[in-house]
């Protein structure tokens, strides 16, 4: 277990961040290179890691020690168990099922599992949420991925849990000023965006808070803009070609939105361009 306290009850926090394993891994590597990352999280009143994400973090002693260091350095960091999500929606378990179902909508095997094993004609006849969510994780219908330490990682489980939690906060806590997911996983973004569109048809009586994102490339741009990292170090930290979404202001002051694969040389050129804003 990570030596980080568990979050059980909402306490009025208005600036909230959620951490994915991909973001924790990246920030830990930055920290090992001498680039302090705690300030990237300093402005939040609450930083949450779902338990299914914590399982992935614990695959690495470096990541585990890094997250514990964040907590010990004063970051308001907590683990939140998926079984406790029912408390966060005030025990509205029928609507919580709808959130889980919407989060799973693009994953056919998971959606089919929920229909066969959880959904009932009358939502009042469903098993208790705490029971079926634990069983779903145990029976995870997507193919496992073997990690370096031999653990069978449940594919997309962390991203699905992040999506569920983000949507709970979005729909149930409208006083939130900021809900931001730190992740480099574009699937996590796709899961949440799709879920939010579907849930608009269910939560007709509520207004939601828009969920924001901070990708690893966004973090690199911010660190570079504030003089915290050199371009050479950027090249060391960014080791793969990947898809980037950014805006760029043209000479006529118009703005274009671009999504394309970007290698390191191209990425460095984007960082040098003051008219570019990395989105994801």
mmCIF file of C-alpha atoms in Angstrom:
data_model
loop_
_atom_site.group_PDB
_atom_site.id
_atom_site.type_symbol
_atom_site.label_atom_id
_atom_site.label_comp_id
_atom_site.label_asym_id
_atom_site.label_seq_id
_atom_site.Cartn_x
_atom_site.Cartn_y
_atom_site.Cartn_z
ATOM 1 C CA UNK A 1 0.000 0.000 0.000
ATOM 2 C CA UNK A 2 1.096 3.563 -0.641
ATOM 3 C CA UNK A 3 1.609 5.469 2.578
ATOM 4 C CA UNK A 4 -0.977 8.080 1.602
ATOM 5 C CA UNK A 5 -4.314 8.659 3.385
ATOM 6 C CA UNK A 6 -7.628 7.606 1.890
ATOM 7 C CA UNK A 7 -10.188 10.190 0.795
ATOM 8 C CA UNK A 8 -13.719 9.360 1.933
ATOM 9 C CA UNK A 9 -15.810 12.527 2.135
ATOM 10 C CA UNK A 10 -16.019 15.711 0.107
ATOM 11 C CA UNK A 11 -14.871 18.636 2.251
ATOM 12 C CA UNK A 12 -15.691 21.599 0.042
ATOM 13 C CA UNK A 13 -12.529 21.581 -2.075
ATOM 14 C CA UNK A 14 -12.909 23.747 -5.177
ATOM 15 C CA UNK A 15 -9.604 23.215 -7.042
ATOM 16 C CA UNK A 16 -9.153 19.523 -7.719
ATOM 17 C CA UNK A 17 -6.564 17.526 -9.678
ATOM 18 C CA UNK A 18 -6.671 13.829 -10.620
ATOM 19 C CA UNK A 19 -3.439 11.969 -11.365
ATOM 20 C CA UNK A 20 -2.971 9.179 -13.888
ATOM 21 C CA UNK A 21 -0.064 6.734 -13.769
ATOM 22 C CA UNK A 22 1.402 8.198 -16.970
ATOM 23 C CA UNK A 23 1.630 11.647 -15.378
ATOM 24 C CA UNK A 24 3.088 10.312 -12.125
ATOM 25 C CA UNK A 25 5.712 8.362 -14.071
ATOM 26 C CA UNK A 26 6.682 11.431 -16.106
ATOM 27 C CA UNK A 27 6.856 13.801 -13.147
ATOM 28 C CA UNK A 28 8.926 11.279 -11.181
ATOM 29 C CA UNK A 29 11.459 11.171 -14.028
ATOM 30 C CA UNK A 30 11.578 14.966 -14.057
ATOM 31 C CA UNK A 31 12.217 14.929 -10.330
ATOM 32 C CA UNK A 32 15.064 12.420 -10.712
ATOM 33 C CA UNK A 33 16.639 14.772 -13.258
ATOM 34 C CA UNK A 34 16.647 17.561 -10.689
ATOM 35 C CA UNK A 35 13.518 19.361 -11.907
ATOM 36 C CA UNK A 36 11.214 20.005 -8.959
ATOM 37 C CA UNK A 37 7.613 19.130 -9.807
ATOM 38 C CA UNK A 38 5.736 19.735 -6.566
ATOM 39 C CA UNK A 39 4.982 23.295 -7.634
ATOM 40 C CA UNK A 40 2.989 21.925 -10.566
ATOM 41 C CA UNK A 41 0.430 20.676 -8.018
ATOM 42 C CA UNK A 42 0.796 23.345 -5.361
ATOM 43 C CA UNK A 43 -2.294 25.372 -6.306
ATOM 44 C CA UNK A 44 -4.804 22.548 -5.775
ATOM 45 C CA UNK A 45 -6.839 22.035 -2.629
ATOM 46 C CA UNK A 46 -7.204 18.334 -3.389
ATOM 47 C CA UNK A 47 -5.168 15.892 -5.498
ATOM 48 C CA UNK A 48 -6.712 12.439 -5.961
ATOM 49 C CA UNK A 49 -5.370 9.109 -7.185
ATOM 50 C CA UNK A 50 -8.001 6.394 -7.752
ATOM 51 C CA UNK A 51 -7.082 3.067 -6.202
ATOM 52 C CA UNK A 52 -6.981 1.327 -9.582
ATOM 53 C CA UNK A 53 -4.383 3.904 -10.678
ATOM 54 C CA UNK A 54 -2.493 3.424 -7.405
ATOM 55 C CA UNK A 55 -2.169 -0.277 -8.285
ATOM 56 C CA UNK A 56 -0.238 0.759 -11.411
ATOM 57 C CA UNK A 57 1.879 3.273 -9.507
ATOM 58 C CA UNK A 58 2.906 0.553 -7.042
ATOM 59 C CA UNK A 59 4.431 -1.476 -9.892
ATOM 60 C CA UNK A 60 7.419 0.884 -9.595
ATOM 61 C CA UNK A 61 9.284 1.681 -6.386
ATOM 62 C CA UNK A 62 10.331 4.997 -7.962
ATOM 63 C CA UNK A 63 6.726 6.024 -8.579
ATOM 64 C CA UNK A 64 5.651 4.841 -5.140
ATOM 65 C CA UNK A 65 8.377 6.832 -3.372
ATOM 66 C CA UNK A 66 7.639 9.880 -5.524
ATOM 67 C CA UNK A 67 3.930 9.976 -4.672
ATOM 68 C CA UNK A 68 4.690 9.521 -0.977
ATOM 69 C CA UNK A 69 7.219 12.363 -1.212
ATOM 70 C CA UNK A 70 4.558 14.626 -2.734
ATOM 71 C CA UNK A 71 2.306 13.935 0.244
ATOM 72 C CA UNK A 72 5.123 14.429 2.756
ATOM 73 C CA UNK A 73 6.010 17.731 1.045
ATOM 74 C CA UNK A 74 2.555 19.095 1.752
ATOM 75 C CA UNK A 75 0.643 18.319 -1.448
ATOM 76 C CA UNK A 76 -2.989 17.500 -0.406
ATOM 77 C CA UNK A 77 -2.730 14.055 -1.985
ATOM 78 C CA UNK A 78 -5.178 11.227 -1.254
ATOM 79 C CA UNK A 79 -6.038 7.771 -2.533
ATOM 80 C CA UNK A 80 -9.720 7.248 -3.277
ATOM 81 C CA UNK A 81 -11.166 3.732 -3.395
ATOM 82 C CA UNK A 82 -13.597 2.988 -6.206
ATOM 83 C CA UNK A 83 -15.922 1.341 -3.651
ATOM 84 C CA UNK A 84 -16.245 4.753 -1.996
ATOM 85 C CA UNK A 85 -17.571 6.478 -5.116
ATOM 86 C CA UNK A 86 -21.102 5.732 -3.861
ATOM 87 C CA UNK A 87 -20.475 8.059 -0.911
ATOM 88 C CA UNK A 88 -19.426 10.817 -3.293
ATOM 89 C CA UNK A 89 -22.746 10.578 -5.190
ATOM 90 C CA UNK A 90 -24.765 10.550 -1.947
ATOM 91 C CA UNK A 91 -25.700 6.894 -2.462
ATOM 92 C CA UNK A 92 -27.506 7.580 -5.762
ATOM 93 C CA UNK A 93 -26.425 4.171 -7.020
ATOM 94 C CA UNK A 94 -28.702 4.106 -10.064
ATOM 95 C CA UNK A 95 -27.082 7.250 -11.404
ATOM 96 C CA UNK A 96 -23.654 5.975 -10.423
ATOM 97 C CA UNK A 97 -24.288 2.923 -12.616
ATOM 98 C CA UNK A 98 -25.107 5.332 -15.461
ATOM 99 C CA UNK A 99 -21.757 7.083 -14.938
ATOM 100 C CA UNK A 100 -19.848 3.787 -14.927
ATOM 101 C CA UNK A 101 -21.754 2.642 -18.028
ATOM 102 C CA UNK A 102 -21.041 5.901 -19.862
ATOM 103 C CA UNK A 103 -17.348 5.691 -18.953
ATOM 104 C CA UNK A 104 -17.253 2.168 -20.387
ATOM 105 C CA UNK A 105 -19.291 2.899 -23.507
ATOM 106 C CA UNK A 106 -16.421 2.710 -26.016
ATOM 107 C CA UNK A 107 -15.103 -0.596 -24.605
ATOM 108 C CA UNK A 108 -17.413 -3.289 -25.945
ATOM 109 C CA UNK A 109 -16.324 -6.065 -23.574
ATOM 110 C CA UNK A 110 -16.762 -3.893 -20.483
ATOM 111 C CA UNK A 111 -20.090 -2.513 -21.665
ATOM 112 C CA UNK A 112 -21.303 -6.060 -22.354
ATOM 113 C CA UNK A 113 -20.157 -7.179 -18.900
ATOM 114 C CA UNK A 114 -22.193 -4.441 -17.230
ATOM 115 C CA UNK A 115 -25.287 -5.380 -19.213
ATOM 116 C CA UNK A 116 -24.990 -9.092 -18.405
ATOM 117 C CA UNK A 117 -23.844 -8.972 -14.806
ATOM 118 C CA UNK A 118 -24.983 -5.698 -13.260
ATOM 119 C CA UNK A 119 -27.842 -3.982 -15.085
ATOM 120 C CA UNK A 120 -31.414 -4.924 -14.163
ATOM 121 C CA UNK A 121 -34.776 -3.744 -15.568
ATOM 122 C CA UNK A 122 -35.431 -1.970 -12.285
ATOM 123 C CA UNK A 123 -32.335 -0.143 -10.945
ATOM 124 C CA UNK A 124 -33.586 -0.821 -7.400
ATOM 125 C CA UNK A 125 -32.978 -4.537 -7.992
ATOM 126 C CA UNK A 126 -29.267 -4.115 -8.749
ATOM 127 C CA UNK A 127 -26.721 -5.447 -6.286
ATOM 128 C CA UNK A 128 -25.109 -2.878 -4.006
ATOM 129 C CA UNK A 129 -22.601 -0.756 -5.903
ATOM 130 C CA UNK A 130 -19.751 -1.641 -3.506
ATOM 131 C CA UNK A 131 -20.312 -5.324 -4.337
ATOM 132 C CA UNK A 132 -20.565 -5.180 -8.113
ATOM 133 C CA UNK A 133 -17.733 -2.691 -8.665
ATOM 134 C CA UNK A 134 -15.326 -4.943 -6.710
ATOM 135 C CA UNK A 135 -16.518 -7.989 -8.668
ATOM 136 C CA UNK A 136 -16.176 -6.131 -11.986
ATOM 137 C CA UNK A 137 -12.556 -5.262 -11.202
ATOM 138 C CA UNK A 138 -11.860 -8.856 -10.142
ATOM 139 C CA UNK A 139 -13.504 -10.235 -13.303
ATOM 140 C CA UNK A 140 -12.106 -7.451 -15.551
ATOM 141 C CA UNK A 141 -13.306 -8.458 -19.035
ATOM 142 C CA UNK A 142 -10.501 -6.783 -21.003
ATOM 143 C CA UNK A 143 -7.242 -8.589 -21.704
ATOM 144 C CA UNK A 144 -4.612 -8.245 -18.995
ATOM 145 C CA UNK A 145 -1.182 -6.803 -19.762
ATOM 146 C CA UNK A 146 1.811 -8.312 -17.970
ATOM 147 C CA UNK A 147 3.964 -5.663 -16.268
ATOM 148 C CA UNK A 148 7.743 -5.801 -15.799
ATOM 149 C CA UNK A 149 7.312 -7.136 -12.263
ATOM 150 C CA UNK A 150 4.987 -9.905 -13.434
ATOM 151 C CA UNK A 151 1.700 -8.363 -12.266
ATOM 152 C CA UNK A 152 -1.302 -8.771 -14.552
ATOM 153 C CA UNK A 153 -2.298 -5.175 -15.230
ATOM 154 C CA UNK A 154 -5.983 -4.687 -15.961
ATOM 155 C CA UNK A 155 -6.057 -2.864 -19.290
ATOM 156 C CA UNK A 156 -7.675 0.599 -19.181
ATOM 157 C CA UNK A 157 -8.875 0.117 -15.573
ATOM 158 C CA UNK A 158 -7.053 3.210 -14.318
ATOM 159 C CA UNK A 159 -8.358 5.368 -17.146
ATOM 160 C CA UNK A 160 -11.934 4.152 -16.620
ATOM 161 C CA UNK A 161 -11.746 4.901 -12.899
ATOM 162 C CA UNK A 162 -10.383 8.392 -13.631
ATOM 163 C CA UNK A 163 -13.284 8.984 -16.002
ATOM 164 C CA UNK A 164 -15.862 7.836 -13.440
ATOM 165 C CA UNK A 165 -14.335 10.030 -10.737
ATOM 166 C CA UNK A 166 -14.047 13.055 -13.025
ATOM 167 C CA UNK A 167 -17.709 12.753 -14.014
ATOM 168 C CA UNK A 168 -18.811 12.368 -10.389
ATOM 169 C CA UNK A 169 -16.994 15.574 -9.484
ATOM 170 C CA UNK A 170 -18.277 17.327 -12.606
ATOM 171 C CA UNK A 171 -21.966 16.547 -12.041
ATOM 172 C CA UNK A 172 -22.202 16.398 -8.244
ATOM 173 C CA UNK A 173 -19.945 19.275 -7.167
ATOM 174 C CA UNK A 174 -20.886 22.308 -9.292
ATOM 175 C CA UNK A 175 -19.102 24.729 -6.964
ATOM 176 C CA UNK A 176 -15.759 23.312 -8.114
ATOM 177 C CA UNK A 177 -13.632 25.948 -9.823
ATOM 178 C CA UNK A 178 -11.222 23.496 -11.444
ATOM 179 C CA UNK A 179 -11.259 19.756 -12.146
ATOM 180 C CA UNK A 180 -8.087 18.781 -14.015
ATOM 181 C CA UNK A 181 -6.790 15.384 -15.084
ATOM 182 C CA UNK A 182 -3.019 14.990 -15.390
ATOM 183 C CA UNK A 183 -2.442 12.322 -18.046
ATOM 184 C CA UNK A 184 -0.572 11.602 -21.270
ATOM 185 C CA UNK A 185 -3.074 8.914 -22.227
ATOM 186 C CA UNK A 186 -5.277 10.109 -25.073
ATOM 187 C CA UNK A 187 -7.648 7.191 -24.387
ATOM 188 C CA UNK A 188 -8.359 8.703 -20.968
ATOM 189 C CA UNK A 189 -9.327 11.944 -22.699
ATOM 190 C CA UNK A 190 -11.537 10.087 -25.197
ATOM 191 C CA UNK A 191 -13.267 8.045 -22.465
ATOM 192 C CA UNK A 192 -14.115 11.142 -20.441
ATOM 193 C CA UNK A 193 -15.243 13.296 -23.364
ATOM 194 C CA UNK A 194 -17.526 10.535 -24.646
ATOM 195 C CA UNK A 195 -18.911 9.823 -21.175
ATOM 196 C CA UNK A 196 -19.648 13.492 -20.573
ATOM 197 C CA UNK A 197 -21.603 13.771 -23.829
ATOM 198 C CA UNK A 198 -23.723 10.763 -22.897
ATOM 199 C CA UNK A 199 -24.369 11.948 -19.358
ATOM 200 C CA UNK A 200 -25.737 15.262 -20.567
ATOM 201 C CA UNK A 201 -28.798 13.269 -21.641
ATOM 202 C CA UNK A 202 -29.183 11.831 -18.134
ATOM 203 C CA UNK A 203 -28.364 14.754 -15.843
ATOM 204 C CA UNK A 204 -30.859 17.093 -17.441
ATOM 205 C CA UNK A 205 -31.556 18.740 -14.096
ATOM 206 C CA UNK A 206 -27.928 19.665 -13.414
ATOM 207 C CA UNK A 207 -25.134 21.846 -14.660
ATOM 208 C CA UNK A 208 -21.691 20.318 -14.903
ATOM 209 C CA UNK A 209 -18.149 21.591 -14.444
ATOM 210 C CA UNK A 210 -15.954 21.204 -17.518
ATOM 211 C CA UNK A 211 -13.018 18.843 -16.965
ATOM 212 C CA UNK A 212 -9.594 20.101 -18.039
ATOM 213 C CA UNK A 213 -6.382 18.283 -18.932
ATOM 214 C CA UNK A 214 -2.650 18.720 -18.473
ATOM 215 C CA UNK A 215 -0.568 16.382 -20.613
ATOM 216 C CA UNK A 216 3.151 15.701 -20.267
ATOM 217 C CA UNK A 217 3.829 17.902 -23.289
ATOM 218 C CA UNK A 218 1.786 20.719 -21.744
ATOM 219 C CA UNK A 219 3.896 20.393 -18.591
ATOM 220 C CA UNK A 220 7.105 20.558 -20.633
ATOM 221 C CA UNK A 221 5.948 23.763 -22.307
ATOM 222 C CA UNK A 222 5.116 25.353 -18.961
ATOM 223 C CA UNK A 223 8.459 24.344 -17.469
ATOM 224 C CA UNK A 224 10.298 25.730 -20.501
ATOM 225 C CA UNK A 225 8.340 28.998 -20.482
ATOM 226 C CA UNK A 226 9.232 29.522 -16.811
ATOM 227 C CA UNK A 227 12.908 28.709 -17.289
ATOM 228 C CA UNK A 228 12.758 25.456 -15.329
ATOM 229 C CA UNK A 229 13.996 23.181 -18.117
ATOM 230 C CA UNK A 230 16.375 23.513 -21.082
ATOM 231 C CA UNK A 231 15.602 22.412 -24.615
ATOM 232 C CA UNK A 232 18.315 19.752 -24.364
ATOM 233 C CA UNK A 233 16.671 18.354 -21.264
ATOM 234 C CA UNK A 234 13.308 18.423 -23.058
ATOM 235 C CA UNK A 235 14.819 16.156 -25.733
ATOM 236 C CA UNK A 236 16.006 13.759 -23.025
ATOM 237 C CA UNK A 237 12.652 13.651 -21.269
ATOM 238 C CA UNK A 238 10.518 13.328 -24.410
ATOM 239 C CA UNK A 239 11.714 10.056 -25.884
ATOM 240 C CA UNK A 240 9.000 9.150 -28.395
ATOM 241 C CA UNK A 241 7.134 10.625 -31.349
ATOM 242 C CA UNK A 242 3.529 11.207 -30.308
ATOM 243 C CA UNK A 243 0.362 13.029 -31.253
ATOM 244 C CA UNK A 244 0.129 16.609 -30.014
ATOM 245 C CA UNK A 245 -2.805 19.010 -30.140
ATOM 246 C CA UNK A 246 -1.897 22.702 -30.122
ATOM 247 C CA UNK A 247 -3.045 26.111 -31.276
ATOM 248 C CA UNK A 248 -0.927 28.511 -33.306
ATOM 249 C CA UNK A 249 -1.520 32.168 -34.123
ATOM 250 C CA UNK A 250 -0.925 32.982 -37.798
ATOM 251 C CA UNK A 251 0.471 36.241 -39.208
ATOM 252 C CA UNK A 252 -3.019 37.622 -39.802
ATOM 253 C CA UNK A 253 -3.820 36.979 -36.083
ATOM 254 C CA UNK A 254 -6.077 34.041 -36.909
ATOM 255 C CA UNK A 255 -5.730 30.923 -34.751
ATOM 256 C CA UNK A 256 -5.458 27.382 -36.075
ATOM 257 C CA UNK A 257 -5.996 24.156 -34.127
ATOM 258 C CA UNK A 258 -3.569 21.395 -35.098
ATOM 259 C CA UNK A 259 -3.459 17.713 -34.131
ATOM 260 C CA UNK A 260 -0.536 15.755 -35.551
ATOM 261 C CA UNK A 261 2.339 13.444 -34.688
ATOM 262 C CA UNK A 262 5.329 15.429 -33.481
ATOM 263 C CA UNK A 263 8.903 14.195 -33.063
ATOM 264 C CA UNK A 264 11.397 15.821 -30.720
ATOM 265 C CA UNK A 265 12.878 18.284 -33.205
ATOM 266 C CA UNK A 266 9.438 19.481 -34.217
ATOM 267 C CA UNK A 267 8.375 19.698 -30.584
ATOM 268 C CA UNK A 268 11.364 21.853 -29.697
ATOM 269 C CA UNK A 269 10.482 24.140 -32.608
ATOM 270 C CA UNK A 270 6.958 24.442 -31.203
ATOM 271 C CA UNK A 271 8.346 25.399 -27.805
ATOM 272 C CA UNK A 272 10.456 28.132 -29.395
ATOM 273 C CA UNK A 273 7.381 29.548 -31.138
ATOM 274 C CA UNK A 274 5.767 32.070 -28.793
ATOM 275 C CA UNK A 275 2.477 31.874 -30.709
ATOM 276 C CA UNK A 276 2.005 28.169 -29.949
ATOM 277 C CA UNK A 277 -0.026 26.864 -27.025
ATOM 278 C CA UNK A 278 0.134 23.137 -26.318
ATOM 279 C CA UNK A 279 -3.331 21.770 -25.562
ATOM 280 C CA UNK A 280 -2.626 18.036 -25.221
#
